[in-house]
Coordinates of C-alpha atoms in Angstrom, one line a residue:
X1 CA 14.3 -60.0 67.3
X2 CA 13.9 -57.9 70.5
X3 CA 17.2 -56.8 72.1
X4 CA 17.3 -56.5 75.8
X5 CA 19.3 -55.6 78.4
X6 CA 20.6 -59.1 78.9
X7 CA 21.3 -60.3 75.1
X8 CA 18.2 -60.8 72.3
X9 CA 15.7 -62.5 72.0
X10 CA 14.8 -64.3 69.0
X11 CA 10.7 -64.5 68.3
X12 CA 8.8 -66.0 68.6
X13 CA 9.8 -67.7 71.6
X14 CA 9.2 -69.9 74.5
X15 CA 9.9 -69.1 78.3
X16 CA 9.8 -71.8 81.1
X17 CA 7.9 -70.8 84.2
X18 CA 10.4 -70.3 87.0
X19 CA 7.6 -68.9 89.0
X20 CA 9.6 -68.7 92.1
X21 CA 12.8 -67.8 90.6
X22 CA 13.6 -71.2 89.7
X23 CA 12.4 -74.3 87.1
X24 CA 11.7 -77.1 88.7
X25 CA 14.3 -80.0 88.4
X26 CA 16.7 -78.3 86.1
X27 CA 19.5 -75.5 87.4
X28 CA 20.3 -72.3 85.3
X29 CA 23.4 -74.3 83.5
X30 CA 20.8 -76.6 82.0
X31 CA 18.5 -74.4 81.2
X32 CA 21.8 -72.6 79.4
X33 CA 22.4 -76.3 78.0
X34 CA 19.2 -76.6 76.0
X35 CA 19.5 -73.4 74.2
X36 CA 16.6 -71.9 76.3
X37 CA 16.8 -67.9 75.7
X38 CA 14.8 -66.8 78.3
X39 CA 12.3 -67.7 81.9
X40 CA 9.3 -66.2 83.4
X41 CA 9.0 -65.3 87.1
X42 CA 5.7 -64.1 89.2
X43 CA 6.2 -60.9 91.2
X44 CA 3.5 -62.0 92.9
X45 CA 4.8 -65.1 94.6
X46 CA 8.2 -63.7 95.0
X47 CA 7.0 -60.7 96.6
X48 CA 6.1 -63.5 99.3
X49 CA 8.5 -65.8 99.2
X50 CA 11.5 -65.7 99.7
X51 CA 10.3 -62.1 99.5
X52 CA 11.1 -58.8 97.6
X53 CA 13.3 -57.2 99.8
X54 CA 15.6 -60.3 99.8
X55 CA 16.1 -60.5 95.8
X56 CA 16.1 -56.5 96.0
X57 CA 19.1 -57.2 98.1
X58 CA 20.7 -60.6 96.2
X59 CA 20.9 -57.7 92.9
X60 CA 17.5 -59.1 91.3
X61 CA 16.5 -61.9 89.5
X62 CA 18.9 -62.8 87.4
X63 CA 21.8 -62.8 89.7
X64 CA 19.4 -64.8 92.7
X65 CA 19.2 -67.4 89.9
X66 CA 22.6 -67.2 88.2
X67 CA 20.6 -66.6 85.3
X68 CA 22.7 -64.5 82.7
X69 CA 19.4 -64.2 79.9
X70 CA 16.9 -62.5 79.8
X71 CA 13.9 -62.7 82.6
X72 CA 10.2 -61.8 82.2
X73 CA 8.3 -60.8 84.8
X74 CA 4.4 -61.9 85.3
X75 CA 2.6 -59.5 87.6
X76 CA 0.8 -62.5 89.3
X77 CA -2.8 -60.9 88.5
X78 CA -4.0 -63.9 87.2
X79 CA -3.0 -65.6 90.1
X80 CA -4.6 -63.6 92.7
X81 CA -7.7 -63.3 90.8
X82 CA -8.5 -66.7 90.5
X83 CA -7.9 -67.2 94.2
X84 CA -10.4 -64.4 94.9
X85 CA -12.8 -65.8 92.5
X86 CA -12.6 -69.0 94.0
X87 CA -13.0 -68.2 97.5
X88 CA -13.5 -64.5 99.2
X89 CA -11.5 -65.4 101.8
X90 CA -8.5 -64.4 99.9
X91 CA -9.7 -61.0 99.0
X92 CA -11.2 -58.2 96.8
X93 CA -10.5 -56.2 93.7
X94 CA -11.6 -52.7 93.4
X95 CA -10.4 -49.7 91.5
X96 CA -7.7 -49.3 93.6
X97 CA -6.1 -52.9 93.2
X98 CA -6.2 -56.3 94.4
X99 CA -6.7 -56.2 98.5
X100 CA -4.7 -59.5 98.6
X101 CA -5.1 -61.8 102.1
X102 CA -2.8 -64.3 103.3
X103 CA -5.6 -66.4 104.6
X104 CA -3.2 -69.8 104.5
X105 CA -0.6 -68.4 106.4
X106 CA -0.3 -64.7 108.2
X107 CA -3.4 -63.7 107.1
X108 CA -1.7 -60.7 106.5
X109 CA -3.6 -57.8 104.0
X110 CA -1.7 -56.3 100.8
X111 CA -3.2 -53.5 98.8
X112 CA -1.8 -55.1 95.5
X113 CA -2.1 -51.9 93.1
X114 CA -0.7 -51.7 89.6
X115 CA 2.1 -49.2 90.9
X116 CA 3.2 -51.9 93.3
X117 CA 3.4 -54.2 90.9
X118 CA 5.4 -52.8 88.3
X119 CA 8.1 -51.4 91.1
X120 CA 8.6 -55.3 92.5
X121 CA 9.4 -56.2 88.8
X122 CA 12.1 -53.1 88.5
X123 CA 13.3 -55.1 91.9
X124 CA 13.2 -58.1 89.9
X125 CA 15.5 -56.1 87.4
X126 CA 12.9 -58.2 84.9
X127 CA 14.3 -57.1 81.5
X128 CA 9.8 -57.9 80.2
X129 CA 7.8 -56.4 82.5
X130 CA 4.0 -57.6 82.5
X131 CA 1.1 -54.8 83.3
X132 CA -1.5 -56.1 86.1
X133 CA -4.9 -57.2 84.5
X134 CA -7.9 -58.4 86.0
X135 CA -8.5 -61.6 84.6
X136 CA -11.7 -62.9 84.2
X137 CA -13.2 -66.1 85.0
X138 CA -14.0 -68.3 81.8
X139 CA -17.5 -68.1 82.6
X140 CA -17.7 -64.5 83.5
X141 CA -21.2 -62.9 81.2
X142 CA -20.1 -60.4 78.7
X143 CA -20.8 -57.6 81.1
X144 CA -18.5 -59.1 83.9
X145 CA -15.5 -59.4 80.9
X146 CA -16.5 -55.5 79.8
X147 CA -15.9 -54.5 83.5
X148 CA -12.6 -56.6 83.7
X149 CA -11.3 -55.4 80.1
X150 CA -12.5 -51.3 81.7
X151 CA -10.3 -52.4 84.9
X152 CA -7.5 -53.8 82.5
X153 CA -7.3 -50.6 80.4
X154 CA -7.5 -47.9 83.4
X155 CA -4.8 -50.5 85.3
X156 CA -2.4 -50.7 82.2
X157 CA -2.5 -46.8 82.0
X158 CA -1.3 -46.8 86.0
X159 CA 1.6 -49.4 85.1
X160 CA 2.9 -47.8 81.6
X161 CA 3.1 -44.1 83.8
X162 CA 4.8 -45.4 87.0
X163 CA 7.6 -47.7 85.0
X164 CA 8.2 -44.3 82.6
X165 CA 8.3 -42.2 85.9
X166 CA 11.2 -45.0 87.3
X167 CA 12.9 -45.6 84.5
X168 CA 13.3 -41.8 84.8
X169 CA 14.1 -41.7 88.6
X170 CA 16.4 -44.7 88.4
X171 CA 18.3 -43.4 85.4
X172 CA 17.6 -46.6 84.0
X173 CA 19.2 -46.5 80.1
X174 CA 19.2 -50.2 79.1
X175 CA 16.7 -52.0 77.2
X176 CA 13.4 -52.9 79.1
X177 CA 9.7 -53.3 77.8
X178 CA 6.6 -53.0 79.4
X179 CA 4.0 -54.9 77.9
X180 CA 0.2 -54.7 78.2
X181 CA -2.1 -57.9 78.8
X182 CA -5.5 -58.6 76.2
X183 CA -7.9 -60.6 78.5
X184 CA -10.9 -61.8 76.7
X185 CA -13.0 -64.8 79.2
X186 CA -15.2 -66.3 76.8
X187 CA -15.3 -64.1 73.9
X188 CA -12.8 -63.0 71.3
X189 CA -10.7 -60.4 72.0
X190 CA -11.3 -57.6 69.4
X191 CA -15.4 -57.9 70.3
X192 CA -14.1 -56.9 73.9
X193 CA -12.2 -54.2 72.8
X194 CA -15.0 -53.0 71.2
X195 CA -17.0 -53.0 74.8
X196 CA -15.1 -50.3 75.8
X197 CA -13.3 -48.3 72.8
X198 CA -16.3 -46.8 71.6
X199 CA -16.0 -44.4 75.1
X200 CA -14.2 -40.4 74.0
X201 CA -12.1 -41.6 77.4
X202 CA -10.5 -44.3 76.4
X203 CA -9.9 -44.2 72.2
X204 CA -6.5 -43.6 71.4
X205 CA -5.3 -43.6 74.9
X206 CA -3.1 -46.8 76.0
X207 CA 0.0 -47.4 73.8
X208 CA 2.6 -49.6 74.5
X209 CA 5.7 -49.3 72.4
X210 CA 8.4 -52.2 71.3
X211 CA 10.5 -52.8 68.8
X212 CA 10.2 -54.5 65.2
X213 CA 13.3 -55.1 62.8
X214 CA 14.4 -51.8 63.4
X215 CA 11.1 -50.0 63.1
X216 CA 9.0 -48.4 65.8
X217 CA 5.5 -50.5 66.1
X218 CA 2.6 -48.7 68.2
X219 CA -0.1 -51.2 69.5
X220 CA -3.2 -49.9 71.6
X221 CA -5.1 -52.7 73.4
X222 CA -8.1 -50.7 72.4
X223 CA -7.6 -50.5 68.6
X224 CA -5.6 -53.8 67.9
X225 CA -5.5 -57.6 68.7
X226 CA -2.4 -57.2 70.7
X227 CA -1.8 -61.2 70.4
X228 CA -0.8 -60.7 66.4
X229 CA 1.8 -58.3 67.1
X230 CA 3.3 -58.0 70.7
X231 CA 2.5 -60.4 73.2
X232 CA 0.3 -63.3 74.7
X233 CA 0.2 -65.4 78.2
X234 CA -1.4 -68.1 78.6
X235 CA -1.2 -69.8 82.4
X236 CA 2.4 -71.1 83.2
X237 CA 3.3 -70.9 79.5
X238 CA 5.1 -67.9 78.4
X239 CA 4.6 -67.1 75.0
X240 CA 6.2 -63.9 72.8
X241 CA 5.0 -63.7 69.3
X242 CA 5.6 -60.4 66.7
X243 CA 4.4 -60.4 63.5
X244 CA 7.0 -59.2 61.9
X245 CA 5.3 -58.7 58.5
X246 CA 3.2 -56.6 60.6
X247 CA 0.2 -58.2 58.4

């Protein structure tokens, strides 16, 4: 069970995508009906509509939806990089971050960096937060997934150290997680750990904390298959799993 700022969760578990801060057809009282515990958002897409400034301002998610559960936030990387992938017109990655365009509507530019995105989701008062990732394409070659899973890592490192430096700044007490993505295109995930782990730079250097039955669990998306113990999206679905036999 992970306990959160907004009641527990019990794993493993299943969150409906409420990508824009709402599930299509069914209202927060239904969702409250079924027994769901928990939804997903995008930053992403919220960021642009109805925008971030205007949940910032509505007191975050959860009160923009009447939701009173817990919300996990998605950092909409997978979403912008498939765009991209699909057609330049919508931009470039780099180092820096996703240089996201509007080209369907104000064809306005965003520098979409993994600092940015972790600060909409603290907007989002999200009580999951999601670290940006550059997702690969299915059919990326091994050395295309080895410079995604590099960009993954060095990204994850950017997200873990500016939600520690806010929930300093904000004074924020209450229960919220930050939780690392595995990527792995076409291969399985611990050979494309091993792409990268074997670099002095990188061993030992990306841990992401959460809680197991009471005990304090480390997992390093360069030691570990992260999907056994913490967490794993897939597309819309939203799914937690923690082994808690720690096997």
């Amino acid at each position: 069970m992970i306990e959160t700022a907004h009641g527990p969760l019990r794993l493993p578990v299943y969150f409906p995508d409420a990508t824009r801060a709402v599930v299509r057809s069914v209202d927060s009282r239904d969702l409250e009906a079924c027994g769901v515990q928990g939804v997903v958002v995008n930053a992403f897409h919220l960021s642009a509509h109805p925008g971030a400034g205007l949940l910032k301002r509505a007191g975050g998610g959860h009160a923009f939806m009447g939701w009173h559960r817990p919300v996990a936030s998605d950092s909409g990387g997978f979403q912008m990089m498939s765009m991209i992938r699909e057609n330049p017109r919508y931009g470039t990655v780099s180092a820096r971050g996703i240089h996201f365009v509007d080209a369907d509507g104000t064809r306005e530019r965003t520098l979409f960096t993994p600092e940015r995105s972790i600060r909409l989701q603290f907007d989002l008062r999200a009580d999951l937060m999601i670290c940006l990732d550059d997702c690969p394409s299915p059919a990326a070659s091994r050395d295309e997934v080895a410079v995604s899973v590099e960009r993954t890592v060095q990204w994850a490192r950017r997200c873990r150290a500016e939600f520690d430096r806010l929930l300093a700044v904000r004074k924020i007490h209450n229960l919220r997680f930050c939780f690392c993505v595995e990527i792995s295109g076409q291969f399985v995930c611990k050979n494309n750990l091993r792409l990268i782990s074997q670099r002095p730079s990188n061993r030992n250097a990306l841990l992401f904390p959460t809680r197991q039955l009471g005990r304090e669990m480390m997992c390093s998306v360069l030691q570990t298959n992260c999907f056994d113990k913490v967490l794993g999206s897939l597309l819309s679905l939203f799914f937690i799993f923690l082994d808690n036999n720690h096997r």
